[in-house]
Short mmCIF file of C-alpha atoms in Angstrom, two decimals:
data_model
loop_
_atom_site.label_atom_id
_atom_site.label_comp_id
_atom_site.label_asym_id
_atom_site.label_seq_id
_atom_site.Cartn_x
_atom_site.Cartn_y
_atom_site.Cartn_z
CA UNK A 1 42.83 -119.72 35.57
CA UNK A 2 46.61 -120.48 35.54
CA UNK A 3 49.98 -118.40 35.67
CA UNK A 4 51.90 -121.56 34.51
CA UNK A 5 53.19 -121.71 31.10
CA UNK A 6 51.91 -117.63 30.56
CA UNK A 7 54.91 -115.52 30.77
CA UNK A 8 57.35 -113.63 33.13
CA UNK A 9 57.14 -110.01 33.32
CA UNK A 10 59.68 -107.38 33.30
CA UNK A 11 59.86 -103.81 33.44
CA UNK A 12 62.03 -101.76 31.22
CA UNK A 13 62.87 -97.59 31.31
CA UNK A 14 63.36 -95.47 28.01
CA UNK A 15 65.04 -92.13 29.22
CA UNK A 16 65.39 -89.14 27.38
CA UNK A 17 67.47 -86.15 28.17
CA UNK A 18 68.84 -83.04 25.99
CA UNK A 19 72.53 -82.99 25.28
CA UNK A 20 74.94 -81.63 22.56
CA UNK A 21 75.87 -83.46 19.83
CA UNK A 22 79.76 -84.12 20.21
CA UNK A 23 80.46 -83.28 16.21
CA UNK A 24 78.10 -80.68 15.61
CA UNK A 25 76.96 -79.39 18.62
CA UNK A 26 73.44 -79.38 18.03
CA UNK A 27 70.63 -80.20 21.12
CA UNK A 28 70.09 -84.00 20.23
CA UNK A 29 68.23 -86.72 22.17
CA UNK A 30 69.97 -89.35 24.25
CA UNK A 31 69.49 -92.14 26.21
CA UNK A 32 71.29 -94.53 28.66
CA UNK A 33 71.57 -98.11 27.78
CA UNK A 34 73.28 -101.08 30.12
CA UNK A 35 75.27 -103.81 28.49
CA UNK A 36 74.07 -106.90 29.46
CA UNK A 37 75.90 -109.00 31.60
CA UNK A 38 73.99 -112.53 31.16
CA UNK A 39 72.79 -113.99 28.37
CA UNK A 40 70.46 -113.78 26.09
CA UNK A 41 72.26 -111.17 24.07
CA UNK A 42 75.47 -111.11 26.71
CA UNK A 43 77.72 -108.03 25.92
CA UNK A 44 74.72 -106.15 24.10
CA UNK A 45 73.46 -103.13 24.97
CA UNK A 46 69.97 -102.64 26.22
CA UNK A 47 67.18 -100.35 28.06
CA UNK A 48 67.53 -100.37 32.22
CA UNK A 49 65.21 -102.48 33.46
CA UNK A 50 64.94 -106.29 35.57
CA UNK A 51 62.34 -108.40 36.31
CA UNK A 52 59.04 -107.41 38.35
CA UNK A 53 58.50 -108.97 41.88
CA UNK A 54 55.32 -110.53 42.41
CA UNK A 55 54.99 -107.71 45.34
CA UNK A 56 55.88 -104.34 44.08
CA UNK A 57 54.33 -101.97 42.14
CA UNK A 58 54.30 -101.80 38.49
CA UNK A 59 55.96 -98.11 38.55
CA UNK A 60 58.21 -98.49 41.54
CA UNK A 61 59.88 -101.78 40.31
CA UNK A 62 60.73 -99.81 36.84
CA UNK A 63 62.10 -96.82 39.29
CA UNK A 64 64.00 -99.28 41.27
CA UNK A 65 65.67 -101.19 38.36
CA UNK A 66 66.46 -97.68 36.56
CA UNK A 67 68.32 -96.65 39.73
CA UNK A 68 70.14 -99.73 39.95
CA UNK A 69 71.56 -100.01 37.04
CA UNK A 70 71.69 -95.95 35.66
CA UNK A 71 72.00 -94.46 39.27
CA UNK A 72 69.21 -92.32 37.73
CA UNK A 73 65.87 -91.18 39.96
CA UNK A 74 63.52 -89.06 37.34
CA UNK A 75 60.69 -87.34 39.25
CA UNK A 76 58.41 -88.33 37.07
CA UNK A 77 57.73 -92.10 35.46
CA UNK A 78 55.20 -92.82 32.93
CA UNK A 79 53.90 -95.93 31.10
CA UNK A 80 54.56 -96.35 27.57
CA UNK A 81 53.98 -99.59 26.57
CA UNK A 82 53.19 -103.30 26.86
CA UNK A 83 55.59 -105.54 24.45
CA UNK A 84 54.80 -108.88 24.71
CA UNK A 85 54.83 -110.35 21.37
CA UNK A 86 55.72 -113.95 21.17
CA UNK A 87 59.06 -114.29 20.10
CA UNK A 88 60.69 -111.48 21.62
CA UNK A 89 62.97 -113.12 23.87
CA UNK A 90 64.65 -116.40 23.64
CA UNK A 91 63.04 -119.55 25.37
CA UNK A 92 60.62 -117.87 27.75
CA UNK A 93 58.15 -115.34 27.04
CA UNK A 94 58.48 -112.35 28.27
CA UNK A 95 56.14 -109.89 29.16
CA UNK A 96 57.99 -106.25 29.25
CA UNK A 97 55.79 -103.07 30.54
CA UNK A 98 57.74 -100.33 29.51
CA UNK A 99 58.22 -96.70 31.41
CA UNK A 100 59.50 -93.53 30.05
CA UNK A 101 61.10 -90.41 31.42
CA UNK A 102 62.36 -87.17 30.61
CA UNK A 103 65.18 -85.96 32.65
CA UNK A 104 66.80 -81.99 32.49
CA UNK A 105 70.32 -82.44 31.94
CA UNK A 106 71.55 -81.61 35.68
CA UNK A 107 69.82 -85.40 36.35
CA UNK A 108 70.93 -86.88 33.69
CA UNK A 109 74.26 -85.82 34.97
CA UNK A 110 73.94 -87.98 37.95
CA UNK A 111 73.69 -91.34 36.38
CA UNK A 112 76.25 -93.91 36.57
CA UNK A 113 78.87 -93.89 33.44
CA UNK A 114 81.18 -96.74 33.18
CA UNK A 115 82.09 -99.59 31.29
CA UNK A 116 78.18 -101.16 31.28
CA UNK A 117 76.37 -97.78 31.35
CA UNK A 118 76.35 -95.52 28.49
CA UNK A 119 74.16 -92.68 26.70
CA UNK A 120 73.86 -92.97 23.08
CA UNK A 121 72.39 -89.93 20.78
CA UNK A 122 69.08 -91.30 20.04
CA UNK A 123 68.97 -91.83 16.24
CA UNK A 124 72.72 -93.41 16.56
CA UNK A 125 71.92 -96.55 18.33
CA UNK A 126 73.73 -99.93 18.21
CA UNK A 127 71.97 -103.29 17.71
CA UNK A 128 69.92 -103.19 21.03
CA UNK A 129 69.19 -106.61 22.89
CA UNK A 130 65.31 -108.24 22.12
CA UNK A 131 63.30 -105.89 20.30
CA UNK A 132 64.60 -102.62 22.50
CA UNK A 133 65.57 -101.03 19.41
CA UNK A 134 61.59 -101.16 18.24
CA UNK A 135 61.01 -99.95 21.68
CA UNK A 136 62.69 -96.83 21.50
CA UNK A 137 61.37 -96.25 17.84
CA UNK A 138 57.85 -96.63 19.31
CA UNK A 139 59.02 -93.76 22.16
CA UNK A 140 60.82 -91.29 19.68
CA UNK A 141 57.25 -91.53 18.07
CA UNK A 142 55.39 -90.76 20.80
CA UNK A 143 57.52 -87.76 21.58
CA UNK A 144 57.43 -86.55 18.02
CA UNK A 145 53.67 -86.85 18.14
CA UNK A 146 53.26 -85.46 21.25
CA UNK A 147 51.29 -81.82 21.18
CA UNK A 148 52.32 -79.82 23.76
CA UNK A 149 55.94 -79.20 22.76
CA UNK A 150 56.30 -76.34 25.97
CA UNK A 151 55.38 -79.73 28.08
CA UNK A 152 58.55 -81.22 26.76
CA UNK A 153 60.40 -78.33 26.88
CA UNK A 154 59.45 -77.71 30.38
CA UNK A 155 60.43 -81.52 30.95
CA UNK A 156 64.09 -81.42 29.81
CA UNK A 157 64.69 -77.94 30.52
CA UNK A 158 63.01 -77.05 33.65
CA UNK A 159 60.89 -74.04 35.03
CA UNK A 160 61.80 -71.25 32.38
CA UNK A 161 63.54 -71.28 29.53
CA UNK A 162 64.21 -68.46 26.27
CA UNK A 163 62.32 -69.25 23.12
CA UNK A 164 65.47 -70.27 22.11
CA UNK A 165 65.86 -73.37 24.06
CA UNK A 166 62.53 -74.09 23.16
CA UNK A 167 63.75 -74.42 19.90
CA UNK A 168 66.35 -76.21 20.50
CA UNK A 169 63.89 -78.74 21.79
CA UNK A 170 61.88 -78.47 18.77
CA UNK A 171 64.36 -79.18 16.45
CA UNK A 172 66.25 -81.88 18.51
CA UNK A 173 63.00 -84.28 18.43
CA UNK A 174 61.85 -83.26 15.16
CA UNK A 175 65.01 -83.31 13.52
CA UNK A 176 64.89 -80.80 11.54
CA UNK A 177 65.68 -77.37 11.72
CA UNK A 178 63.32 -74.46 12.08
CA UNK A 179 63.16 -70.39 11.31
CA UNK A 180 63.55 -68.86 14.19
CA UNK A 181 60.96 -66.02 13.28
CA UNK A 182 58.31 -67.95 12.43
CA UNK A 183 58.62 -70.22 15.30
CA UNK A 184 58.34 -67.48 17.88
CA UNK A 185 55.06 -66.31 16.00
CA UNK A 186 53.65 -69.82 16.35
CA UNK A 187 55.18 -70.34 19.97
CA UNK A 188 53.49 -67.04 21.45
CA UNK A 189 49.93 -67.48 19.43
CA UNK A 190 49.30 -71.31 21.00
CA UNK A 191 49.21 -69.42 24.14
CA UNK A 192 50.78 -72.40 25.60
CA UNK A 193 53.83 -70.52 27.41
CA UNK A 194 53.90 -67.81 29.18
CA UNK A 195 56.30 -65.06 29.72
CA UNK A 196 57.87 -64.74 33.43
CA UNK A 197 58.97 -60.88 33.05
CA UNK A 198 62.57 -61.96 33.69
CA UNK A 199 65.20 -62.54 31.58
CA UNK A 200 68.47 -64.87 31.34
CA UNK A 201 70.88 -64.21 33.84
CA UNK A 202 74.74 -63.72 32.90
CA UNK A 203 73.88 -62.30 29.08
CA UNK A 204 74.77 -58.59 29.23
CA UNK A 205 73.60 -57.27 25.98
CA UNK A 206 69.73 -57.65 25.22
CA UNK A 207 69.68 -60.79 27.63
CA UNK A 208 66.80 -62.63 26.00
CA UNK A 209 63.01 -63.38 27.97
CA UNK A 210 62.32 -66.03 29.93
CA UNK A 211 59.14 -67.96 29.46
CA UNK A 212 57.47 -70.84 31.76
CA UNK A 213 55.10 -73.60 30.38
CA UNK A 214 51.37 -72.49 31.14
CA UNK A 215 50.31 -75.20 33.05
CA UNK A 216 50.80 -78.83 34.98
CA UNK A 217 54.65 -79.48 35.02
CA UNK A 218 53.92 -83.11 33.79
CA UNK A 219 55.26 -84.50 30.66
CA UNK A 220 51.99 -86.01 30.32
CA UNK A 221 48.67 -85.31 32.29
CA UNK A 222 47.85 -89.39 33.33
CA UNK A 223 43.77 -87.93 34.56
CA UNK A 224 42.17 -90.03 36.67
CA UNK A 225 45.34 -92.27 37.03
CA UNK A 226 47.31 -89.42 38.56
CA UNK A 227 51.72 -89.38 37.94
CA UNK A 228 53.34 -92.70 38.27
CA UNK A 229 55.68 -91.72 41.33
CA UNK A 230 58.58 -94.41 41.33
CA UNK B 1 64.81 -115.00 37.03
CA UNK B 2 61.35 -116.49 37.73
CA UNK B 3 58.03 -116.67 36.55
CA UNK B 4 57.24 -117.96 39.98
CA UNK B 5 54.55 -116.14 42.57
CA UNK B 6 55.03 -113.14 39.66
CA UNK B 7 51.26 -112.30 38.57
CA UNK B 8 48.50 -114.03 36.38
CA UNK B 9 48.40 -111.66 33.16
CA UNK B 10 44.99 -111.09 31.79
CA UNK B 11 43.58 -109.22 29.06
CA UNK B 12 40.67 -106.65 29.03
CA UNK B 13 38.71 -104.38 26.45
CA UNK B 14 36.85 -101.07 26.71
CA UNK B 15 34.65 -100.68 23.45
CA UNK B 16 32.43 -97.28 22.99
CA UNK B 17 29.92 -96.74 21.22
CA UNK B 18 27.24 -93.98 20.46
CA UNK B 19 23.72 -94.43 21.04
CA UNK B 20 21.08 -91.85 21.76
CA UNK B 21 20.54 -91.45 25.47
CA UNK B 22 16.55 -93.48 26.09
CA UNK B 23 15.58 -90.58 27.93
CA UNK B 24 16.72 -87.71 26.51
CA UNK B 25 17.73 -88.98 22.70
CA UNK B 26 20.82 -87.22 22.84
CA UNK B 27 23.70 -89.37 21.58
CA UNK B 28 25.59 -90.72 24.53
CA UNK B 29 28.77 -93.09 25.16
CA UNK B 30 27.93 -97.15 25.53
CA UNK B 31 29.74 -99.31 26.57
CA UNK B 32 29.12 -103.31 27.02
CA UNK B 33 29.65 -105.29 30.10
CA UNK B 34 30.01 -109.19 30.39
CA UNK B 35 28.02 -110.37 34.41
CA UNK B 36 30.55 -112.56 35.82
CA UNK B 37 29.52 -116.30 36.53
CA UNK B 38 31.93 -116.86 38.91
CA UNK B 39 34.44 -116.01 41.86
CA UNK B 40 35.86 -113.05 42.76
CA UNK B 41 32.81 -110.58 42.33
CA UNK B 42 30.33 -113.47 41.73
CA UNK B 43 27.45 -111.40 39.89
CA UNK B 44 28.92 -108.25 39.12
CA UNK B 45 29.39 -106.26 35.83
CA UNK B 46 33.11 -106.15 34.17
CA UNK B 47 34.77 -105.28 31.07
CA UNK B 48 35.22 -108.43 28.78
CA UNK B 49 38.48 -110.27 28.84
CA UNK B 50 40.52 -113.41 29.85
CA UNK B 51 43.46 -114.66 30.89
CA UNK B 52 46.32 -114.14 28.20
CA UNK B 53 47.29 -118.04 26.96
CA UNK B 54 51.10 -118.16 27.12
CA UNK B 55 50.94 -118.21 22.95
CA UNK B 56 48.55 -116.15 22.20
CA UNK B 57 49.49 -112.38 21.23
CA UNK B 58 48.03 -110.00 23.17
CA UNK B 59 46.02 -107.89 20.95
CA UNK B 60 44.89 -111.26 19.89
CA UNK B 61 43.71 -112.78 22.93
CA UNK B 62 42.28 -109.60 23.72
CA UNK B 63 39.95 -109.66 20.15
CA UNK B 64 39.64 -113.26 21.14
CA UNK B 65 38.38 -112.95 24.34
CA UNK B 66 35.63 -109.75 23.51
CA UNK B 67 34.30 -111.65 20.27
CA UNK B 68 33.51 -115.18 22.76
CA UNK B 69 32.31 -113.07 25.31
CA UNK B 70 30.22 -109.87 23.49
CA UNK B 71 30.24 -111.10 19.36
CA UNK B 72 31.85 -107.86 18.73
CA UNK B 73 35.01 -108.06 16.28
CA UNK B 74 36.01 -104.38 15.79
CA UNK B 75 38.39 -103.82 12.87
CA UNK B 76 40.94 -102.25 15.36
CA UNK B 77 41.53 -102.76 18.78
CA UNK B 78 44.47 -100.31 20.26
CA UNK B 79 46.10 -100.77 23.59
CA UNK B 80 45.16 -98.23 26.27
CA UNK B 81 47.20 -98.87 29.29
CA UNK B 82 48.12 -102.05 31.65
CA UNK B 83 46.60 -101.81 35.01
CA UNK B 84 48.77 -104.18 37.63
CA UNK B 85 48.50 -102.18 41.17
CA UNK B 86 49.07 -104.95 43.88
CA UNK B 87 45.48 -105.80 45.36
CA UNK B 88 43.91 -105.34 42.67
CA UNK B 89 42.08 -108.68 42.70
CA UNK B 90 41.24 -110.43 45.70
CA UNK B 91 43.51 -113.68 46.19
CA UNK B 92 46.40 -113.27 43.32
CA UNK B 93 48.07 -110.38 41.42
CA UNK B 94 46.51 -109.95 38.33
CA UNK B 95 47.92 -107.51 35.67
CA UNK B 96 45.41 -106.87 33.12
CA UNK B 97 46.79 -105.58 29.85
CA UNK B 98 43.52 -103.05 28.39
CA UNK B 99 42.77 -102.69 24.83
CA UNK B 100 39.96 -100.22 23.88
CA UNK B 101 38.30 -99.53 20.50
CA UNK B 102 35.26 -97.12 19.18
CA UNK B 103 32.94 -99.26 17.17
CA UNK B 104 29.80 -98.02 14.82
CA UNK B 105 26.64 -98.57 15.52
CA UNK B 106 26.30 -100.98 13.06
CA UNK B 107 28.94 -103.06 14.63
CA UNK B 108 27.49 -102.20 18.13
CA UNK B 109 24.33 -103.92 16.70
CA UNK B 110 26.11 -107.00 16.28
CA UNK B 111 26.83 -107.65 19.70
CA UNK B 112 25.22 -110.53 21.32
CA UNK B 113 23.04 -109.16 24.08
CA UNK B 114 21.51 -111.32 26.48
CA UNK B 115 21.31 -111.80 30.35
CA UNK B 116 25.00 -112.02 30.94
CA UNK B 117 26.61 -109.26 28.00
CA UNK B 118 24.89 -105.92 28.56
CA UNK B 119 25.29 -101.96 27.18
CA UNK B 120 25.66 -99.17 29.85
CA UNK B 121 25.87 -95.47 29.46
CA UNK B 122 29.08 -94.62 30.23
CA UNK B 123 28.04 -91.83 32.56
CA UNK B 124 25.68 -94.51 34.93
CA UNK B 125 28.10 -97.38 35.19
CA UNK B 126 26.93 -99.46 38.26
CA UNK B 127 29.63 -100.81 40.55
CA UNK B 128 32.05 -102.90 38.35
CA UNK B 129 34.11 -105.84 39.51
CA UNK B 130 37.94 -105.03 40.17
CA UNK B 131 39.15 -101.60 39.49
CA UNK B 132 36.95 -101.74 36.16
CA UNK B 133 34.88 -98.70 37.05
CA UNK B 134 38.88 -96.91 37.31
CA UNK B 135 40.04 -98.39 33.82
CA UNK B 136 36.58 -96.74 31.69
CA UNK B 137 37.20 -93.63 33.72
CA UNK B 138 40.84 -93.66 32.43
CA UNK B 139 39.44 -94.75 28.75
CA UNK B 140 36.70 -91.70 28.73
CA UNK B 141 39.48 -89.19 29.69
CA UNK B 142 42.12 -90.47 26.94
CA UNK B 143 39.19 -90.33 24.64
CA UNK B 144 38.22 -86.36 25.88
CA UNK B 145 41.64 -85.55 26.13
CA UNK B 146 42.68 -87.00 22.46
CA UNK B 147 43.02 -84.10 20.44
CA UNK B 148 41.29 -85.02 16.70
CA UNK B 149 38.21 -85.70 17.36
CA UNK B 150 37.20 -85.83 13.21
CA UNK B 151 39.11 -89.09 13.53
CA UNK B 152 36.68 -90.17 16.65
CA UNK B 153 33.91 -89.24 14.72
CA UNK B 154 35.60 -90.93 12.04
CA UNK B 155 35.80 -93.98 14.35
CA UNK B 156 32.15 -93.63 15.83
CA UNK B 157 30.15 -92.42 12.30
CA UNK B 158 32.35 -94.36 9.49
CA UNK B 159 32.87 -92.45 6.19
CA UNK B 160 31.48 -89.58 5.67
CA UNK B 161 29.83 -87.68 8.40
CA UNK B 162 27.83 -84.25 8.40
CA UNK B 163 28.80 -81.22 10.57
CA UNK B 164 26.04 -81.99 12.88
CA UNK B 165 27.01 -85.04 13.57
CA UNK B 166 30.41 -84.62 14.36
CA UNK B 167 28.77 -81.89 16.89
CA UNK B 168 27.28 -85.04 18.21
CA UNK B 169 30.45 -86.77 18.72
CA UNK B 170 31.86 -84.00 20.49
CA UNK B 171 28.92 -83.46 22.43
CA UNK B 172 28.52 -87.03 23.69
CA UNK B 173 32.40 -87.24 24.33
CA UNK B 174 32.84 -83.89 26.09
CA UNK B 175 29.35 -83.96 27.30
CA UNK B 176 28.48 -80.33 26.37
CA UNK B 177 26.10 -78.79 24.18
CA UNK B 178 28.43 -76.82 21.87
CA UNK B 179 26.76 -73.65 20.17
CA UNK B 180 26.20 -75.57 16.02
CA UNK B 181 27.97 -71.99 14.66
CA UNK B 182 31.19 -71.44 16.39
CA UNK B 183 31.62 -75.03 15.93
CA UNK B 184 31.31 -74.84 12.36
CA UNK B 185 34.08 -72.37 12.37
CA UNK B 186 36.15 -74.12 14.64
CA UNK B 187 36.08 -77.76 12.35
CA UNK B 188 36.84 -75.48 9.77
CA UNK B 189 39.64 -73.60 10.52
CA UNK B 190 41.04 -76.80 11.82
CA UNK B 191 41.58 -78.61 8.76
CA UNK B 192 40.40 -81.93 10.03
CA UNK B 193 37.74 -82.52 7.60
CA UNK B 194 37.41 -82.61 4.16
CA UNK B 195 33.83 -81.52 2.09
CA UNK B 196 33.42 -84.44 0.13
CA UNK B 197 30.79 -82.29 -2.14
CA UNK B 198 28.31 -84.81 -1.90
CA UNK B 199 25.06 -84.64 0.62
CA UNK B 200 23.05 -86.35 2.82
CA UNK B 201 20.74 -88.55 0.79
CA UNK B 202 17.40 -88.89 2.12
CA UNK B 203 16.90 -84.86 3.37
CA UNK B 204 14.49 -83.42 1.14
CA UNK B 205 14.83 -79.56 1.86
CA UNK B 206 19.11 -78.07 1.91
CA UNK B 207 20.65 -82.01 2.49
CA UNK B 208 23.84 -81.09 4.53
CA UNK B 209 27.05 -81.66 3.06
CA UNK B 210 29.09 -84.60 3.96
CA UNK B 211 32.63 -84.21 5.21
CA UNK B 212 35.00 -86.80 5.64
CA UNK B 213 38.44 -87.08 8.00
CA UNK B 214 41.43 -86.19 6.07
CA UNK B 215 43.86 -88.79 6.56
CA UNK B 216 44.54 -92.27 8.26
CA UNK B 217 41.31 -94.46 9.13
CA UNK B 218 42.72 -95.70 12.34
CA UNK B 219 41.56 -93.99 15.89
CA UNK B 220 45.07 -92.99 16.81
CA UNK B 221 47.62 -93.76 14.67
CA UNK B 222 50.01 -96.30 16.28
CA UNK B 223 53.46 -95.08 14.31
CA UNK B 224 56.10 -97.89 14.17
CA UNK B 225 53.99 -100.45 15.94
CA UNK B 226 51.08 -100.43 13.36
CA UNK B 227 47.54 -101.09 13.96
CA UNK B 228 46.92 -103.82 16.49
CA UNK B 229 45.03 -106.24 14.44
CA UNK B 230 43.12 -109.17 16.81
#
């Protein structure tokens, strides 16, 4: 019947975007991170986030905190996860629902870089702050698991995209990578992209197709809850 | 920085189970509801919970709080989603964090019933306390939209299960009749089920064969976070 003693409740942002990997040049996943400034954990790095007010909403606090501190505004915000195992944070307990995103590269290109905002490729991280390095793992899942790859694709690339990129996408969250043949055999029987008629601008020699994802332009389809606008 | 006017955290389940329908005997969705015996919505039906303890976990207080209030104790409770719109509930903020499980009918049997715990259809929910009647709608579509159902049915039946009766699952989950041939294709082209090359005991004339899910036990596997254990 009490709030005293319970916990205090934050919000925290996992954002994804597609990038090249500096050494090999491969489509890998990264994130931002913020270094914190206070302690616990001063000078670590950790996911955006802050606490939540007692009068905002759940999604627009973690939109608000992620533009604060990453400059970054995804269209799209979606719950994740609840952490709120004792023992997370030192002293208090804290309560952290976490968000997630994925951003197309010309967004990601907005965010804030400096000395306590960084991207780091996704399966190169640093000893995060708390348990944010569980917190990604449990995201990277999710988007590994995840069916409808053309959702992601459509996601981090945008409207259309070759079967190419697609790929790309593929093998940047699977890791791993994949015959090009056989993946355009699998891609057009799921029936879950469709081709435009166009093709890729600025190629001149057999510029390749361009394809759209088949339906909503969501990441993930919430239902009844309809899209967590920030 | 404060804990202060932040938001009471509770905890919530959604349990489902399948029972044939009184009327028609076709199997159907249940789900229990605890009356409440006191202020806000004096009188009306709700999902079981509590308020989270500050040192309790939360998957925890959630099996906690559904075993004092129902008897149930299913082997896995999973979380679904945490519900904390401003308004919610009348007076103070309360986010609820919602766990949901699919129980047998066995364990459904255990459940104390009584004039204050009661089983509804899922379909002919009266008007719930709170945004209750919003959180099963949200369960029921994660449920119809989650893609392996042989691991539902796995969830629902137990074991082993025979073709028909996984038609029942999907019939009470997507409530359609689905034509018993082209879903016996369907299951198996899809490689979700395993012939066990045993039968049904107890059918005199052709006992069907029983199939069983081909991998993890768990409703939806939970990846790096593991099964949430209450």
């Amino acid at each position: 019947m009490t709030s005293q003693n319970q916990a205090t409740l934050a919000v925290s942002t996992v954002i994804f975007a597609l990038r090249p990997d500096e050494a090999s040049g491969l489509m890998t996943l990264w994130l931002p991170l913020v270094r914190r400034i206070r302690e616990p954990h001063l000078g670590q790095w950790a996911l955006p986030g802050g606490w939540l007010p007692g009068d905002e909403e759940l999604a627009a606090a973690a939109s608000r905190t992620l533009r604060e501190t990453t400059g970054l505004t995804p269209k799209y915000l979606e719950q994740l996860y609840t952490f709120g195992d004792l023992g997370r944070s030192p002293g208090t307990r804290v309560v952290s629902i976490v968000y997630w995103a994925l951003v197309q590269s010309d967004e990601a290109a907005l965010a804030a870089v400096g000395e306590n905002v960084q991207w780091f490729p996704a399966d190169r991280l640093p000893e995060l702050a708390f348990d944010h390095n569980r917190i990604v793992d449990y995201a990277l899942w999710r988007l590994r698991t995840k069916v409808e790859y053309a959702r992601i694709a459509h996601a981090f690339l945008g409207e259309t995209f070759t079967l190419a990129q697609l790929r790309d996408v593929h093998e940047a969250v699977l890791q791993k990578p994949l015959d090009p043949a056989n993946f355009r055999r699998t891609v057009e029987a799921s029936g879950t992209v469709v081709d435009t008629g166009q093709h890729l601008a600025g190629a001149r020699h057999r510029p390749p197709r361009l394809y759209r994802y088949n339906d909503s332009s969501r990441l993930a389809d919430q239902g009844p809850l309809g899209p967590s606008i920030g």
